[in-house]
PDB file of C-alpha atoms and ligand atoms in Angstrom:
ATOM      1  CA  UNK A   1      66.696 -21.017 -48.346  1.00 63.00           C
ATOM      2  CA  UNK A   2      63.587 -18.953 -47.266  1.00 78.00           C
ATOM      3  CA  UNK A   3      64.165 -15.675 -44.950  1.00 90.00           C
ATOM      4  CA  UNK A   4      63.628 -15.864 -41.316  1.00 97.00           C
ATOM      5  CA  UNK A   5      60.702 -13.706 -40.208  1.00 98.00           C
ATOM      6  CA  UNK A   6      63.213 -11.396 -38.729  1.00 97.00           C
ATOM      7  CA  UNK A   7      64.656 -11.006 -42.016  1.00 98.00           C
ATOM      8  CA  UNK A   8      61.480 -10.056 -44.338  1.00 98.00           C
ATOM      9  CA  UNK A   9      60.936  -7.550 -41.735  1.00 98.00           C
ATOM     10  CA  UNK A  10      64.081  -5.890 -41.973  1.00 98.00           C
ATOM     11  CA  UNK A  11      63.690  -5.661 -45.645  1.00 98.00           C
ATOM     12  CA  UNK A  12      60.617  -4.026 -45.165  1.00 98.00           C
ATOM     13  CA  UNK A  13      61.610  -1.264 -42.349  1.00 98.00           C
ATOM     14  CA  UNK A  14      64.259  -1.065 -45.369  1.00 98.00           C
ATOM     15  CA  UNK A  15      61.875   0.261 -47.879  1.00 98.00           C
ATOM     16  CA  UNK A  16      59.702   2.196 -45.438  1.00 98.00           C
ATOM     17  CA  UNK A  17      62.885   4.230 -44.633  1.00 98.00           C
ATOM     18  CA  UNK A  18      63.789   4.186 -48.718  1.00 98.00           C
ATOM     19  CA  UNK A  19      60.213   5.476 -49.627  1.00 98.00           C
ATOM     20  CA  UNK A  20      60.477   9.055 -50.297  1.00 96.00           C
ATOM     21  CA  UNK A  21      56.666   9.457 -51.098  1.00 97.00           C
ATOM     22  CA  UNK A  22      55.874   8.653 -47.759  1.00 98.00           C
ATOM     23  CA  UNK A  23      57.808  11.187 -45.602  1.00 98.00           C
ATOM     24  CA  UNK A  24      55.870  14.891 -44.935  1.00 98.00           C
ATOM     25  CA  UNK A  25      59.322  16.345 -44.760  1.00 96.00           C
ATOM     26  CA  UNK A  26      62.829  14.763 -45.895  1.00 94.00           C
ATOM     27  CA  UNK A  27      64.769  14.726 -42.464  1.00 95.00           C
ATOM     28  CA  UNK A  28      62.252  12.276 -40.908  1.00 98.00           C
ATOM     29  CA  UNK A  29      62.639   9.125 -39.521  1.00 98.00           C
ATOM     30  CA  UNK A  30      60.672   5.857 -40.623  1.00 98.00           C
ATOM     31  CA  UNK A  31      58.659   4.202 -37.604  1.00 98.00           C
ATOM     32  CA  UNK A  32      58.317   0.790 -38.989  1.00 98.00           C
ATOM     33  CA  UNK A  33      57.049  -1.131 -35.966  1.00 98.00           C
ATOM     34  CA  UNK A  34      58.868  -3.377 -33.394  1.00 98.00           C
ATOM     35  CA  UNK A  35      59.173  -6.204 -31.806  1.00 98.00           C
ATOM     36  CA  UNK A  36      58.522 -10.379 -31.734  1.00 98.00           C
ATOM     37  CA  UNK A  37      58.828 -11.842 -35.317  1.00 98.00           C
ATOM     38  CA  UNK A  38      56.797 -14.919 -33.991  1.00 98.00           C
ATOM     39  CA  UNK A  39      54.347 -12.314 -31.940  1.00 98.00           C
ATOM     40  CA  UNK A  40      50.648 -14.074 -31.529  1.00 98.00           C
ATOM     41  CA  UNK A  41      49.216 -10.610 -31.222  1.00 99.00           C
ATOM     42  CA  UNK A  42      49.748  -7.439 -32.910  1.00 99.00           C
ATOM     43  CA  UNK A  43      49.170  -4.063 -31.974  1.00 99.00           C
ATOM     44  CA  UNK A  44      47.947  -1.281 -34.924  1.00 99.00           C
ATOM     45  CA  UNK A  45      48.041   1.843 -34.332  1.00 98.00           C
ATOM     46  CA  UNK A  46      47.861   5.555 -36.602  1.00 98.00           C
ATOM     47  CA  UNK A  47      50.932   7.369 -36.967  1.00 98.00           C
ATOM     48  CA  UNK A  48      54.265   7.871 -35.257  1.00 98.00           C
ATOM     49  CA  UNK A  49      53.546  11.143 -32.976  1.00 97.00           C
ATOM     50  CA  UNK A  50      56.932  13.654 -32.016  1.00 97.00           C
ATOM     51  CA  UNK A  51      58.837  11.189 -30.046  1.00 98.00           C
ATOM     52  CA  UNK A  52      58.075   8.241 -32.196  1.00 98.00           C
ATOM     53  CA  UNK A  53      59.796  10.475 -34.835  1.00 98.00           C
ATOM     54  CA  UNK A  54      62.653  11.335 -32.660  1.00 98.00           C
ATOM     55  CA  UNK A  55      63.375   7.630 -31.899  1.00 98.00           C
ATOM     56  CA  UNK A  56      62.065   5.241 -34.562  1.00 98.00           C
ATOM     57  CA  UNK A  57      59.978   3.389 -32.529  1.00 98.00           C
ATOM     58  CA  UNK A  58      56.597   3.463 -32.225  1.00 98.00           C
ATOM     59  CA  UNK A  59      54.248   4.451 -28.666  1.00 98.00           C
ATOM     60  CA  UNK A  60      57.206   5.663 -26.930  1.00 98.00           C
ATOM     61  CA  UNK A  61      55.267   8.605 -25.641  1.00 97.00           C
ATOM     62  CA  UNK A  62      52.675   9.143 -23.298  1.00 96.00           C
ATOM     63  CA  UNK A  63      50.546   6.679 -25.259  1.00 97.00           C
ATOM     64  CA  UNK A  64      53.187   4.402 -25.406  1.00 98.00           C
ATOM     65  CA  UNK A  65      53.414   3.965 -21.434  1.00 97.00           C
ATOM     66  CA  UNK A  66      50.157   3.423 -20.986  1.00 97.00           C
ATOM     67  CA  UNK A  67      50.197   0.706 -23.666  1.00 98.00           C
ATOM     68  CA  UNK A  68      53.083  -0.730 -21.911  1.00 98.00           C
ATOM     69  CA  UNK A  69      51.200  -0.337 -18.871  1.00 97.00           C
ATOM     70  CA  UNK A  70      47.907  -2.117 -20.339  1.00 98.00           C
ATOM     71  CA  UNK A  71      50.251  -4.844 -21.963  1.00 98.00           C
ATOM     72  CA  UNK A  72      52.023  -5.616 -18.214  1.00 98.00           C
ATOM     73  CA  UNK A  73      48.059  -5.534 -16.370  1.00 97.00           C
ATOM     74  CA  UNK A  74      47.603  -8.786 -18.652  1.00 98.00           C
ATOM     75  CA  UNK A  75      51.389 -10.210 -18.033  1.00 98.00           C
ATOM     76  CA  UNK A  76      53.177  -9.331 -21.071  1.00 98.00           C
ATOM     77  CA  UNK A  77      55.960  -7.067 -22.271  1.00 98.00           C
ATOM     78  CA  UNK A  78      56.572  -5.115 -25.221  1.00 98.00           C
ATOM     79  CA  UNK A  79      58.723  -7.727 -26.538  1.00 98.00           C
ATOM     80  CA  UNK A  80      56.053 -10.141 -26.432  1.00 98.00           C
ATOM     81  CA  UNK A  81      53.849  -8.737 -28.847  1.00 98.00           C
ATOM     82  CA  UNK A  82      54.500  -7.020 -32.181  1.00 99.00           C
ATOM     83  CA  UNK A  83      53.810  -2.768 -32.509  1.00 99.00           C
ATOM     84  CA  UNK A  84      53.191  -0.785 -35.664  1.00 98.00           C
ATOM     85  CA  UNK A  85      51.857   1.874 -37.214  1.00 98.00           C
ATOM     86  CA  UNK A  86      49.346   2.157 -40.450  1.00 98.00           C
ATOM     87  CA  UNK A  87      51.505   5.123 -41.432  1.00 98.00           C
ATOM     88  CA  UNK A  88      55.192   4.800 -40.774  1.00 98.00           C
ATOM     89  CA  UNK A  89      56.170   8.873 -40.832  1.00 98.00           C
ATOM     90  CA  UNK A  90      54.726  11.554 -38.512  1.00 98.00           C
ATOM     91  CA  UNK A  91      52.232  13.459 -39.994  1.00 98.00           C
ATOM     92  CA  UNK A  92      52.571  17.044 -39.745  1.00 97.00           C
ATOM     93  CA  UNK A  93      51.255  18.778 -36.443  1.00 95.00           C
ATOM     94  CA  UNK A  94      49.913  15.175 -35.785  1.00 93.00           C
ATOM     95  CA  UNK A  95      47.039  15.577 -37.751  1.00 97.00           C
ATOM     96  CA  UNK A  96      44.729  12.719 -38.664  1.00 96.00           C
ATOM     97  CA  UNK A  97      46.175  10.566 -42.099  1.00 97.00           C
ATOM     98  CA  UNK A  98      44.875  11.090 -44.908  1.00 97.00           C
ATOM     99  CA  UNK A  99      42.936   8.000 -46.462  1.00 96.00           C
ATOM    100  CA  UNK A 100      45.228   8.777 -49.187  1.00 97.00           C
ATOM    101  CA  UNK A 101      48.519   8.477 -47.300  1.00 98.00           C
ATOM    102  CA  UNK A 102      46.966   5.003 -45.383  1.00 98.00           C
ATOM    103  CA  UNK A 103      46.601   4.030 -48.714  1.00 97.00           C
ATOM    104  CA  UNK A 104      49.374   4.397 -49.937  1.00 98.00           C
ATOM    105  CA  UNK A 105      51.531   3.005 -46.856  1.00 98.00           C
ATOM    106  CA  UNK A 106      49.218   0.138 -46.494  1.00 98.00           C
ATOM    107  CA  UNK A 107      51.158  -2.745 -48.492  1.00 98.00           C
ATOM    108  CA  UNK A 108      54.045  -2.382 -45.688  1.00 98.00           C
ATOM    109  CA  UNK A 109      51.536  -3.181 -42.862  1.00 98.00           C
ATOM    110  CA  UNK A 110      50.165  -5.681 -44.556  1.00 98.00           C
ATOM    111  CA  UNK A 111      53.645  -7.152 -45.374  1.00 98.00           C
ATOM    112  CA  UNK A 112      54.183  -6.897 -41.897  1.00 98.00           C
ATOM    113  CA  UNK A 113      50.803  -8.525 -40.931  1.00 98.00           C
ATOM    114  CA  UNK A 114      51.729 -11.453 -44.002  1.00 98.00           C
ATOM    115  CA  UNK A 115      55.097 -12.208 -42.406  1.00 98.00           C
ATOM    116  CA  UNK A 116      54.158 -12.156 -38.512  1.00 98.00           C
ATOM    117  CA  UNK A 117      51.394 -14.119 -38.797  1.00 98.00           C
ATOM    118  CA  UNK A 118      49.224 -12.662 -35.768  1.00 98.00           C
ATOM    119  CA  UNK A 119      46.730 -14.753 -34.319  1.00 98.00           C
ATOM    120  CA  UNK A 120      45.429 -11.866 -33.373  1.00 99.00           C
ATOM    121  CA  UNK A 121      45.140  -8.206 -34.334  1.00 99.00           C
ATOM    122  CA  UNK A 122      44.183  -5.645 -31.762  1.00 99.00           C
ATOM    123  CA  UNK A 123      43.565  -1.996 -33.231  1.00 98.00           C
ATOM    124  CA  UNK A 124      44.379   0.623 -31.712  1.00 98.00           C
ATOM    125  CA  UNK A 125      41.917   3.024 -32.816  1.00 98.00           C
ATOM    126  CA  UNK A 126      39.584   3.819 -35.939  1.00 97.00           C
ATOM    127  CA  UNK A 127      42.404   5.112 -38.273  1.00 97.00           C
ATOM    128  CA  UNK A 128      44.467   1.213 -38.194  1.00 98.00           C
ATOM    129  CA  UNK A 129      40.796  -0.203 -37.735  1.00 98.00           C
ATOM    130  CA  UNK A 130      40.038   1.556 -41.112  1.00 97.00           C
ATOM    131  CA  UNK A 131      43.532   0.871 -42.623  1.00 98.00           C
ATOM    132  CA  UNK A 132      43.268  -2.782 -42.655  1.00 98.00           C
ATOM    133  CA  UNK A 133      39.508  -3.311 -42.640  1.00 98.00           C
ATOM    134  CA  UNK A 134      37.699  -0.597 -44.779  1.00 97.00           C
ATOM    135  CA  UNK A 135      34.431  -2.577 -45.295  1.00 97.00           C
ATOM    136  CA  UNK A 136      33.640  -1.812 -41.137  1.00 97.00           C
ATOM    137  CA  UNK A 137      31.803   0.830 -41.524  1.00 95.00           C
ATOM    138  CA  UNK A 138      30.412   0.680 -37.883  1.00 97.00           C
ATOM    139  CA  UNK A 139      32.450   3.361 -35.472  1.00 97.00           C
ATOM    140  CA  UNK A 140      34.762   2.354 -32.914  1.00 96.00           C
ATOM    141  CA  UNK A 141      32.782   3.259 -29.915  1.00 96.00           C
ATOM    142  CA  UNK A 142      30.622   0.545 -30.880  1.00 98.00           C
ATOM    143  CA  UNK A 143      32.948  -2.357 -31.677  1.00 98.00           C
ATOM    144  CA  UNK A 144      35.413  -1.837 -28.982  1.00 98.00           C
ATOM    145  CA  UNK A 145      35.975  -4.896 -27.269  1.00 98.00           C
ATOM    146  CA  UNK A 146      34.314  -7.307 -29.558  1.00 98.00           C
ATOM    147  CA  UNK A 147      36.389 -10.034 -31.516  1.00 98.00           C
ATOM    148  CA  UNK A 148      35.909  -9.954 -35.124  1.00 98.00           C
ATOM    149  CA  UNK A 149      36.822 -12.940 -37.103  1.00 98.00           C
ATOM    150  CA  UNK A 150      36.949 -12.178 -40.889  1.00 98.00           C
ATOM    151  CA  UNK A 151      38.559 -14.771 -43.321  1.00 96.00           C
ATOM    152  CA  UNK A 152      40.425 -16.984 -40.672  1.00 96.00           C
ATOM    153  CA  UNK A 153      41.579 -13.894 -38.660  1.00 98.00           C
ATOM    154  CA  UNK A 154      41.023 -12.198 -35.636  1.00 98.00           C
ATOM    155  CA  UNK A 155      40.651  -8.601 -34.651  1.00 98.00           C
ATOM    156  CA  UNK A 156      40.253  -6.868 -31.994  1.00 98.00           C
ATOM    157  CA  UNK A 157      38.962  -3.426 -32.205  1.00 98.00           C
ATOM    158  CA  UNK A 158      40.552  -0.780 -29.020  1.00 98.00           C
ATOM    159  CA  UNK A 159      40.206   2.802 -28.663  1.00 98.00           C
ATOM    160  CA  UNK A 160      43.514   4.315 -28.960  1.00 98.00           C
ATOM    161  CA  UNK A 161      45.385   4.879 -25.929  1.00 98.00           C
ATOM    162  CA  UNK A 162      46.240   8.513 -26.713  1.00 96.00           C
ATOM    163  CA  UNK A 163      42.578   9.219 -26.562  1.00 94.00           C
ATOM    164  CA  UNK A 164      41.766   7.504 -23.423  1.00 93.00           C
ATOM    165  CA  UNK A 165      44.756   8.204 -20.861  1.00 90.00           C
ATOM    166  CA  UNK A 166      43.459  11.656 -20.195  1.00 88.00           C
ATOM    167  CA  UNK A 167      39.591  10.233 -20.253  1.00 93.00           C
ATOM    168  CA  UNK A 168      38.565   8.156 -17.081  1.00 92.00           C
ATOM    169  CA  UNK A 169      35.666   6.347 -18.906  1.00 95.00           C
ATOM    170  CA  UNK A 170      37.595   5.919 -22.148  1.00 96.00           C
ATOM    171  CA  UNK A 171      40.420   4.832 -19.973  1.00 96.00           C
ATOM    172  CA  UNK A 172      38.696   1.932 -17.785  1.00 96.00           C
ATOM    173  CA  UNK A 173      36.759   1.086 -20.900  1.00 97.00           C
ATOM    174  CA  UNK A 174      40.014   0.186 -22.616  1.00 98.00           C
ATOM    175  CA  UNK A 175      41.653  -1.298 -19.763  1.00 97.00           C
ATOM    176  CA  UNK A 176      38.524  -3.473 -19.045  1.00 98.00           C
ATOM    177  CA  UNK A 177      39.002  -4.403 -23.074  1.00 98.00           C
ATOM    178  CA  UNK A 178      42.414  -5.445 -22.562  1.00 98.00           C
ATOM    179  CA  UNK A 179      41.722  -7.567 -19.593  1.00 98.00           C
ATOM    180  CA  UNK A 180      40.128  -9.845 -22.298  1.00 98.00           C
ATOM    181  CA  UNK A 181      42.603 -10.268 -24.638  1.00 98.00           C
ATOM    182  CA  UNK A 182      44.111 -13.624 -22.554  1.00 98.00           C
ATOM    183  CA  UNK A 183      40.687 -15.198 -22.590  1.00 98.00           C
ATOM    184  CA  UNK A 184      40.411 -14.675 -26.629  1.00 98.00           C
ATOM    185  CA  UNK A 185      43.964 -15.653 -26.774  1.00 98.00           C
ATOM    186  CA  UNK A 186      42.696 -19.046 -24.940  1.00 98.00           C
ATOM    187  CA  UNK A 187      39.683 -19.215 -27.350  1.00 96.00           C
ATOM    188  CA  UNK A 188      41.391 -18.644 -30.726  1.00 95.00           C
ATOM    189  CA  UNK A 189      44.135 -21.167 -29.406  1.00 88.00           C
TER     190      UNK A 189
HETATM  191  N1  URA B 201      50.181   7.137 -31.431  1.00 70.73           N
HETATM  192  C1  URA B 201      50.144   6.209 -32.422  1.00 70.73           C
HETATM  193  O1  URA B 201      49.113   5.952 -33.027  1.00 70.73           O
HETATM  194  N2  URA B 201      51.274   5.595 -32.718  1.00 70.73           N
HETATM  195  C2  URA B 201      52.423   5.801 -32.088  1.00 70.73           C
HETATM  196  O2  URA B 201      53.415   5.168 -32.430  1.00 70.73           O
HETATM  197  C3  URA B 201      52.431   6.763 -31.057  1.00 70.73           C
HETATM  198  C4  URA B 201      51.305   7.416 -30.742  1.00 70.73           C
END
């Protein structure tokens, strides 16, 4: 019998939190992602920050509310959708991954991705943007908000929360992005 979705995705927070290579410092704890196995839309984001590290879950900081926040303004929870991470450790002093180290994490997201089965892939910044879809070349700033359907799948890109909360532009600018996510949801079907 074939695993349930909830199953393949177990074994692979299993070998995220088995992979040595990708911790920065052995007492860390993997942030695989979380939530709905049958999610229709998955968030992306970069790496687990502090508290994310503390907890094993991923956006449970300040970012993290105002993702919750952004996901409630269009009637969802958290558990409706699926969240992860292209890297699944903390980088040290939260700096930027290294295209190296996205590299090298990248089969688990896309495992992820494979078993989920998204209709629809929101990014949460360049770094998952780049992660998943390295051919983009254009930046984020200009393909925020615009659906891109490449080989039977759509994404949309979004700044990352992180660097919008404290940025009142950047900040209605994303939250005017989310407000179209049920509309594409609608059009995608
Ligand atoms: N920022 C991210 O990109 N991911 C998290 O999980 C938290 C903050």
């Amino acid at each position: 019998m074939s695993m349930s979705k909830q199953e393949a995705l177990h074994e692979v927070a299993n070998r995220i939190a088995n992979c040595q290579k990708c911790k920065f410092s052995p007492d860390q704890n993997p942030v695989p992602g979380e939530g709905n196995p049958d999610a229709e839309i998955m968030f992306i984001g970069e790496a687990p920050g502090a508290k994310e590290n503390e907890t094993g879950r991923p956006f449970v900081g300040a970012a993290g509310k105002f993702l919750s926040e952004m996901l409630n303004s269009i009637g969802l929870e958290r558990e409706d959708v699926f969240i992860a991470n292209a890297l699944k450790y903390q980088p040290p002093e939260n700096r930027d991954p290294l295209p190296e180290e996205i590299e090298y994490q990248k089969p688990f997201l896309l495992k992820q991705i494979a078993i989920i089965k998204p209709k629809l892939i929101c990014f949460l910044g360049r770094h998952a943007l780049k992660a998943v879809l390295p051919q983009i070349t254009e930046p984020i700033s200009k393909l925020h908000g615009q659906l891109l359907s490449i080989e039977n799948q759509a994404y949309l890109p979004l700044y990352h929360p992180a660097a919008a909360l404290y940025n009142g532009s950047m900040r209605q600018t994303l939250l005017n992005d989310f407000a179209k996510i049920p509309e594409i949801m609608d059009r995608i079907g």
